[in-house]
mmCIF file of C-alpha atoms in Angstrom:
data_model
loop_
_atom_site.group_PDB
_atom_site.id
_atom_site.type_symbol
_atom_site.label_atom_id
_atom_site.label_comp_id
_atom_site.label_asym_id
_atom_site.label_seq_id
_atom_site.Cartn_x
_atom_site.Cartn_y
_atom_site.Cartn_z
ATOM 1 C CA UNK A 2 -18.539 -17.693 -13.713
ATOM 2 C CA UNK A 3 -18.634 -14.033 -14.695
ATOM 3 C CA UNK A 4 -15.378 -12.428 -15.795
ATOM 4 C CA UNK A 5 -13.858 -9.129 -14.780
ATOM 5 C CA UNK A 6 -16.250 -6.278 -15.493
ATOM 6 C CA UNK A 7 -15.135 -2.726 -16.078
ATOM 7 C CA UNK A 8 -17.444 0.237 -16.350
ATOM 8 C CA UNK A 9 -17.852 2.387 -18.248
ATOM 9 C CA UNK A 10 -16.329 1.087 -21.462
ATOM 10 C CA UNK A 11 -15.808 4.530 -22.936
ATOM 11 C CA UNK A 12 -15.433 7.983 -21.429
ATOM 12 C CA UNK A 13 -14.766 11.434 -22.803
ATOM 13 C CA UNK A 14 -13.684 14.072 -20.303
ATOM 14 C CA UNK A 15 -12.356 17.605 -20.442
ATOM 15 C CA UNK A 16 -8.947 18.671 -19.154
ATOM 16 C CA UNK A 17 -9.065 19.540 -15.488
ATOM 17 C CA UNK A 18 -12.018 17.301 -14.694
ATOM 18 C CA UNK A 19 -11.826 14.174 -12.595
ATOM 19 C CA UNK A 20 -12.960 10.663 -13.454
ATOM 20 C CA UNK A 21 -13.790 7.467 -11.603
ATOM 21 C CA UNK A 22 -13.488 4.029 -13.192
ATOM 22 C CA UNK A 23 -14.954 0.878 -11.732
ATOM 23 C CA UNK A 24 -13.839 -2.741 -11.738
ATOM 24 C CA UNK A 25 -15.708 -5.796 -10.473
ATOM 25 C CA UNK A 26 -13.365 -8.785 -10.116
ATOM 26 C CA UNK A 27 -14.114 -12.439 -10.630
ATOM 27 C CA UNK A 28 -16.024 -13.834 -7.690
ATOM 28 C CA UNK A 29 -13.622 -15.024 -5.029
ATOM 29 C CA UNK A 30 -10.687 -12.986 -6.261
ATOM 30 C CA UNK A 31 -9.264 -10.674 -3.618
ATOM 31 C CA UNK A 32 -6.625 -8.819 -5.611
ATOM 32 C CA UNK A 33 -7.345 -6.115 -8.154
ATOM 33 C CA UNK A 34 -4.632 -4.428 -10.199
ATOM 34 C CA UNK A 35 -4.912 -1.457 -12.531
ATOM 35 C CA UNK A 36 -2.864 -0.776 -15.657
ATOM 36 C CA UNK A 37 -2.645 2.138 -18.059
ATOM 37 C CA UNK A 38 -2.092 1.271 -21.711
ATOM 38 C CA UNK A 39 -0.958 3.869 -24.226
ATOM 39 C CA UNK A 40 0.603 3.472 -27.683
ATOM 40 C CA UNK A 41 3.796 5.177 -26.557
ATOM 41 C CA UNK A 42 4.368 3.674 -23.113
ATOM 42 C CA UNK A 43 2.637 0.337 -23.485
ATOM 43 C CA UNK A 44 1.158 -1.291 -20.389
ATOM 44 C CA UNK A 45 2.160 0.352 -17.150
ATOM 45 C CA UNK A 46 1.244 -0.833 -13.672
ATOM 46 C CA UNK A 47 -0.696 1.688 -11.612
ATOM 47 C CA UNK A 48 -1.485 -0.067 -8.326
ATOM 48 C CA UNK A 49 -2.754 -3.242 -6.729
ATOM 49 C CA UNK A 50 -5.329 -3.622 -4.000
ATOM 50 C CA UNK A 51 -5.749 -6.626 -1.766
ATOM 51 C CA UNK A 52 -8.251 -6.879 1.073
ATOM 52 C CA UNK A 53 -9.053 -3.160 0.803
ATOM 53 C CA UNK A 54 -5.380 -2.168 1.163
ATOM 54 C CA UNK A 55 -3.007 -0.889 -1.479
ATOM 55 C CA UNK A 56 -0.346 -3.577 -1.678
ATOM 56 C CA UNK A 57 1.776 -2.347 -4.582
ATOM 57 C CA UNK A 58 2.095 0.944 -6.387
ATOM 58 C CA UNK A 59 3.573 1.929 -9.737
ATOM 59 C CA UNK A 60 5.313 5.141 -10.643
ATOM 60 C CA UNK A 61 2.374 7.467 -11.264
ATOM 61 C CA UNK A 62 1.623 10.901 -9.812
ATOM 62 C CA UNK A 63 -0.686 11.346 -6.869
ATOM 63 C CA UNK A 64 -3.516 12.400 -9.197
ATOM 64 C CA UNK A 65 -4.040 8.672 -9.706
ATOM 65 C CA UNK A 66 -5.643 6.985 -6.751
ATOM 66 C CA UNK A 67 -7.741 3.962 -6.041
ATOM 67 C CA UNK A 68 -9.611 2.047 -3.447
ATOM 68 C CA UNK A 69 -11.104 -1.360 -2.865
ATOM 69 C CA UNK A 70 -14.320 -2.197 -1.132
ATOM 70 C CA UNK A 71 -15.129 -5.101 1.164
ATOM 71 C CA UNK A 72 -16.663 -7.041 -1.750
ATOM 72 C CA UNK A 73 -13.326 -6.662 -3.632
ATOM 73 C CA UNK A 74 -14.772 -4.255 -6.186
ATOM 74 C CA UNK A 75 -12.304 -1.503 -6.948
ATOM 75 C CA UNK A 76 -12.413 2.024 -8.232
ATOM 76 C CA UNK A 77 -9.666 4.206 -9.563
ATOM 77 C CA UNK A 78 -9.835 7.952 -9.689
ATOM 78 C CA UNK A 79 -7.878 10.420 -11.757
ATOM 79 C CA UNK A 80 -8.112 14.045 -10.722
ATOM 80 C CA UNK A 81 -7.205 17.151 -12.721
ATOM 81 C CA UNK A 82 -7.160 15.263 -15.988
ATOM 82 C CA UNK A 83 -4.447 15.986 -18.534
ATOM 83 C CA UNK A 84 -4.420 15.209 -22.247
ATOM 84 C CA UNK A 85 -1.722 12.609 -21.596
ATOM 85 C CA UNK A 86 -4.117 10.636 -19.402
ATOM 86 C CA UNK A 87 -5.965 9.491 -22.514
ATOM 87 C CA UNK A 88 -5.489 5.742 -22.495
ATOM 88 C CA UNK A 89 -7.038 2.339 -22.129
ATOM 89 C CA UNK A 90 -7.290 1.523 -18.439
ATOM 90 C CA UNK A 91 -7.247 -2.187 -17.726
ATOM 91 C CA UNK A 92 -8.219 -3.898 -14.533
ATOM 92 C CA UNK A 93 -7.058 -7.389 -13.618
ATOM 93 C CA UNK A 94 -8.101 -9.640 -10.787
ATOM 94 C CA UNK A 95 -6.464 -12.687 -9.271
ATOM 95 C CA UNK A 96 -6.622 -14.840 -6.195
ATOM 96 C CA UNK A 97 -4.227 -12.567 -4.372
ATOM 97 C CA UNK A 98 -1.874 -15.295 -3.184
ATOM 98 C CA UNK A 99 1.082 -13.397 -4.581
ATOM 99 C CA UNK A 100 2.819 -16.409 -6.077
ATOM 100 C CA UNK A 101 4.779 -15.882 -9.284
ATOM 101 C CA UNK A 102 2.513 -18.341 -11.104
ATOM 102 C CA UNK A 103 -0.675 -16.449 -10.273
ATOM 103 C CA UNK A 104 -2.740 -15.916 -13.404
ATOM 104 C CA UNK A 105 -4.338 -12.510 -13.811
ATOM 105 C CA UNK A 106 -7.724 -12.170 -15.480
ATOM 106 C CA UNK A 107 -8.386 -8.929 -17.303
ATOM 107 C CA UNK A 108 -11.467 -6.904 -18.060
ATOM 108 C CA UNK A 109 -12.144 -5.291 -21.429
ATOM 109 C CA UNK A 110 -10.901 -1.966 -20.215
ATOM 110 C CA UNK A 111 -12.183 1.577 -20.057
ATOM 111 C CA UNK A 112 -11.085 3.802 -22.906
ATOM 112 C CA UNK A 113 -10.645 7.317 -21.559
ATOM 113 C CA UNK A 114 -10.284 10.251 -23.918
ATOM 114 C CA UNK A 115 -9.341 13.635 -22.492
ATOM 115 C CA UNK A 116 -10.109 16.627 -24.711
ATOM 116 C CA UNK B 20 13.961 -4.327 -11.514
ATOM 117 C CA UNK B 21 12.319 -6.449 -14.138
ATOM 118 C CA UNK B 22 12.302 -5.800 -17.848
ATOM 119 C CA UNK B 23 10.611 -7.501 -20.781
ATOM 120 C CA UNK B 24 11.779 -6.867 -24.345
ATOM 121 C CA UNK B 25 9.772 -7.710 -27.432
ATOM 122 C CA UNK B 26 11.815 -6.667 -30.448
ATOM 123 C CA UNK B 27 9.225 -7.369 -33.157
ATOM 124 C CA UNK B 28 6.697 -4.533 -33.436
ATOM 125 C CA UNK B 29 4.803 -6.456 -36.115
ATOM 126 C CA UNK B 30 4.777 -9.888 -37.701
ATOM 127 C CA UNK B 31 3.023 -11.239 -40.782
ATOM 128 C CA UNK B 32 2.207 -14.893 -41.289
ATOM 129 C CA UNK B 33 0.077 -16.851 -43.697
ATOM 130 C CA UNK B 34 -2.789 -18.949 -42.467
ATOM 131 C CA UNK B 35 -1.762 -22.470 -41.398
ATOM 132 C CA UNK B 36 1.884 -21.520 -41.007
ATOM 133 C CA UNK B 37 3.756 -21.475 -37.699
ATOM 134 C CA UNK B 38 5.071 -18.234 -36.230
ATOM 135 C CA UNK B 39 7.464 -17.412 -33.383
ATOM 136 C CA UNK B 40 7.098 -14.242 -31.328
ATOM 137 C CA UNK B 41 10.240 -13.244 -29.480
ATOM 138 C CA UNK B 42 10.524 -12.278 -25.834
ATOM 139 C CA UNK B 43 13.599 -11.697 -23.703
ATOM 140 C CA UNK B 44 13.547 -10.739 -20.066
ATOM 141 C CA UNK B 45 15.791 -9.459 -17.347
ATOM 142 C CA UNK B 46 15.374 -10.050 -13.649
ATOM 143 C CA UNK B 47 17.418 -10.713 -10.567
ATOM 144 C CA UNK B 48 14.611 -12.681 -8.903
ATOM 145 C CA UNK B 49 15.515 -16.356 -8.383
ATOM 146 C CA UNK B 50 11.915 -17.337 -8.979
ATOM 147 C CA UNK B 51 9.594 -15.824 -11.553
ATOM 148 C CA UNK B 52 6.757 -16.632 -13.898
ATOM 149 C CA UNK B 53 6.462 -15.856 -17.592
ATOM 150 C CA UNK B 54 3.129 -15.290 -19.302
ATOM 151 C CA UNK B 55 1.854 -14.617 -22.771
ATOM 152 C CA UNK B 56 -1.355 -12.686 -23.343
ATOM 153 C CA UNK B 57 -3.314 -11.965 -26.507
ATOM 154 C CA UNK B 58 -5.130 -8.665 -26.932
ATOM 155 C CA UNK B 59 -7.648 -8.486 -29.773
ATOM 156 C CA UNK B 60 -9.015 -5.157 -30.938
ATOM 157 C CA UNK B 61 -11.758 -5.402 -28.295
ATOM 158 C CA UNK B 62 -9.116 -4.609 -25.676
ATOM 159 C CA UNK B 63 -9.409 -7.551 -23.305
ATOM 160 C CA UNK B 64 -6.187 -9.342 -22.409
ATOM 161 C CA UNK B 65 -6.564 -13.089 -22.883
ATOM 162 C CA UNK B 66 -4.199 -15.462 -21.077
ATOM 163 C CA UNK B 67 -2.486 -17.928 -23.407
ATOM 164 C CA UNK B 68 0.301 -19.769 -21.644
ATOM 165 C CA UNK B 69 2.491 -19.794 -18.531
ATOM 166 C CA UNK B 70 6.034 -20.947 -17.782
ATOM 167 C CA UNK B 71 7.568 -21.063 -14.332
ATOM 168 C CA UNK B 72 11.257 -20.356 -13.973
ATOM 169 C CA UNK B 73 11.858 -23.727 -12.344
ATOM 170 C CA UNK B 74 9.800 -25.724 -14.824
ATOM 171 C CA UNK B 75 12.003 -28.248 -16.606
ATOM 172 C CA UNK B 76 9.782 -28.691 -19.619
ATOM 173 C CA UNK B 77 8.503 -26.099 -22.056
ATOM 174 C CA UNK B 78 4.845 -25.238 -21.576
ATOM 175 C CA UNK B 79 2.275 -26.132 -24.215
ATOM 176 C CA UNK B 80 -1.408 -25.211 -24.524
ATOM 177 C CA UNK B 81 -3.060 -26.462 -27.672
ATOM 178 C CA UNK B 82 -1.539 -24.590 -30.625
ATOM 179 C CA UNK B 83 0.609 -22.485 -28.301
ATOM 180 C CA UNK B 84 3.990 -23.507 -26.979
ATOM 181 C CA UNK B 85 6.595 -21.569 -25.088
ATOM 182 C CA UNK B 86 10.237 -21.994 -26.067
ATOM 183 C CA UNK B 87 11.912 -21.294 -22.711
ATOM 184 C CA UNK B 88 15.678 -20.867 -22.673
ATOM 185 C CA UNK B 89 16.590 -19.848 -19.165
ATOM 186 C CA UNK B 90 20.305 -19.261 -19.770
ATOM 187 C CA UNK B 91 19.467 -16.899 -22.621
ATOM 188 C CA UNK B 92 16.604 -15.344 -20.652
ATOM 189 C CA UNK B 93 14.211 -15.865 -23.513
ATOM 190 C CA UNK B 94 10.618 -17.069 -23.579
ATOM 191 C CA UNK B 95 9.444 -17.133 -27.166
ATOM 192 C CA UNK B 96 5.845 -17.957 -28.058
ATOM 193 C CA UNK B 97 5.296 -20.389 -30.902
ATOM 194 C CA UNK B 98 1.881 -20.508 -32.562
ATOM 195 C CA UNK B 99 1.439 -23.498 -34.806
ATOM 196 C CA UNK B 100 -1.037 -23.611 -37.690
ATOM 197 C CA UNK B 101 -1.974 -19.909 -37.547
ATOM 198 C CA UNK B 102 -5.618 -18.971 -37.956
ATOM 199 C CA UNK B 103 -7.197 -15.705 -39.069
ATOM 200 C CA UNK B 104 -8.524 -15.266 -35.546
ATOM 201 C CA UNK B 105 -4.964 -15.165 -34.231
ATOM 202 C CA UNK B 106 -4.560 -11.636 -35.614
ATOM 203 C CA UNK B 107 -4.067 -9.548 -32.485
ATOM 204 C CA UNK B 108 -1.506 -7.887 -30.243
ATOM 205 C CA UNK B 109 0.588 -10.323 -28.204
ATOM 206 C CA UNK B 110 2.234 -9.418 -24.925
ATOM 207 C CA UNK B 111 4.933 -11.199 -23.010
ATOM 208 C CA UNK B 112 4.794 -10.576 -19.269
ATOM 209 C CA UNK B 113 6.738 -11.572 -16.186
ATOM 210 C CA UNK B 114 5.675 -11.858 -12.600
ATOM 211 C CA UNK B 115 8.449 -11.452 -10.086
ATOM 212 C CA UNK B 116 8.499 -10.687 -6.404
ATOM 213 C CA UNK B 117 8.474 -7.171 -5.010
ATOM 214 C CA UNK B 118 10.267 -6.098 -1.875
ATOM 215 C CA UNK B 119 7.052 -6.600 0.017
ATOM 216 C CA UNK B 120 7.090 -10.244 -0.967
ATOM 217 C CA UNK B 121 4.226 -10.050 -3.425
ATOM 218 C CA UNK B 122 4.317 -10.300 -7.172
ATOM 219 C CA UNK B 123 3.354 -7.862 -9.905
ATOM 220 C CA UNK B 124 3.175 -8.231 -13.679
ATOM 221 C CA UNK B 125 5.609 -6.426 -15.962
ATOM 222 C CA UNK B 126 4.718 -6.314 -19.662
ATOM 223 C CA UNK B 127 6.670 -5.960 -22.863
ATOM 224 C CA UNK B 128 5.648 -3.478 -25.560
ATOM 225 C CA UNK B 129 3.891 -6.171 -27.551
ATOM 226 C CA UNK B 130 3.985 -7.619 -31.055
ATOM 227 C CA UNK B 131 1.157 -7.100 -33.540
ATOM 228 C CA UNK B 132 0.503 -10.328 -35.431
ATOM 229 C CA UNK B 133 -1.397 -10.265 -38.714
ATOM 230 C CA UNK B 134 -2.510 -13.536 -40.263
ATOM 231 C CA UNK B 135 -3.342 -13.439 -43.951
ATOM 232 C CA UNK B 136 -5.493 -15.939 -45.871
#
């Protein structure tokens, strides 16, 4: 079956603009999580959505938001972009059961560059 | 709070040799899961191996094995017979339980592995 699909793969935006990233999970998966990856901070958890509700949230400012649709597809939005938002944004989907052994499947990421 | 520590920023190994990538963790959760992921330059995180905190035996998946020492809170990845295609970033991750009762993944900083011919 198809894997996790993230679009677009690459984005260049200007400071102050906003951006929307999209993630289509594996069919049947109900949980979608978003991560920001930078060379300095590594992989940091942004938020998780399950059944259209935000279930967990990382320590990011309110400029970072997300949502999930009834078909489990998810979008994340970053408003008022800053240079420090340049990163690889990874989306992961899983069954959503919440067990500690739940395997997450990742997309190839969206590389955002803010200039 | 959970924390994963990978102390090796980079490792070099020759093709066909074995290599161990270190991972230590800290958690107060009684139950947790430990994962290793590989990230090639393309960016996608590829699942390699999983170890549950209550599993008695060390996990193995083909050329990958996980050396789990619970008392030391370590979960080292062992890659046997390295191949050129193993060159990538490797991340150790842990899934514990949040206050809401659901689990999230916490990642280490990663180790860059380079395999030479």
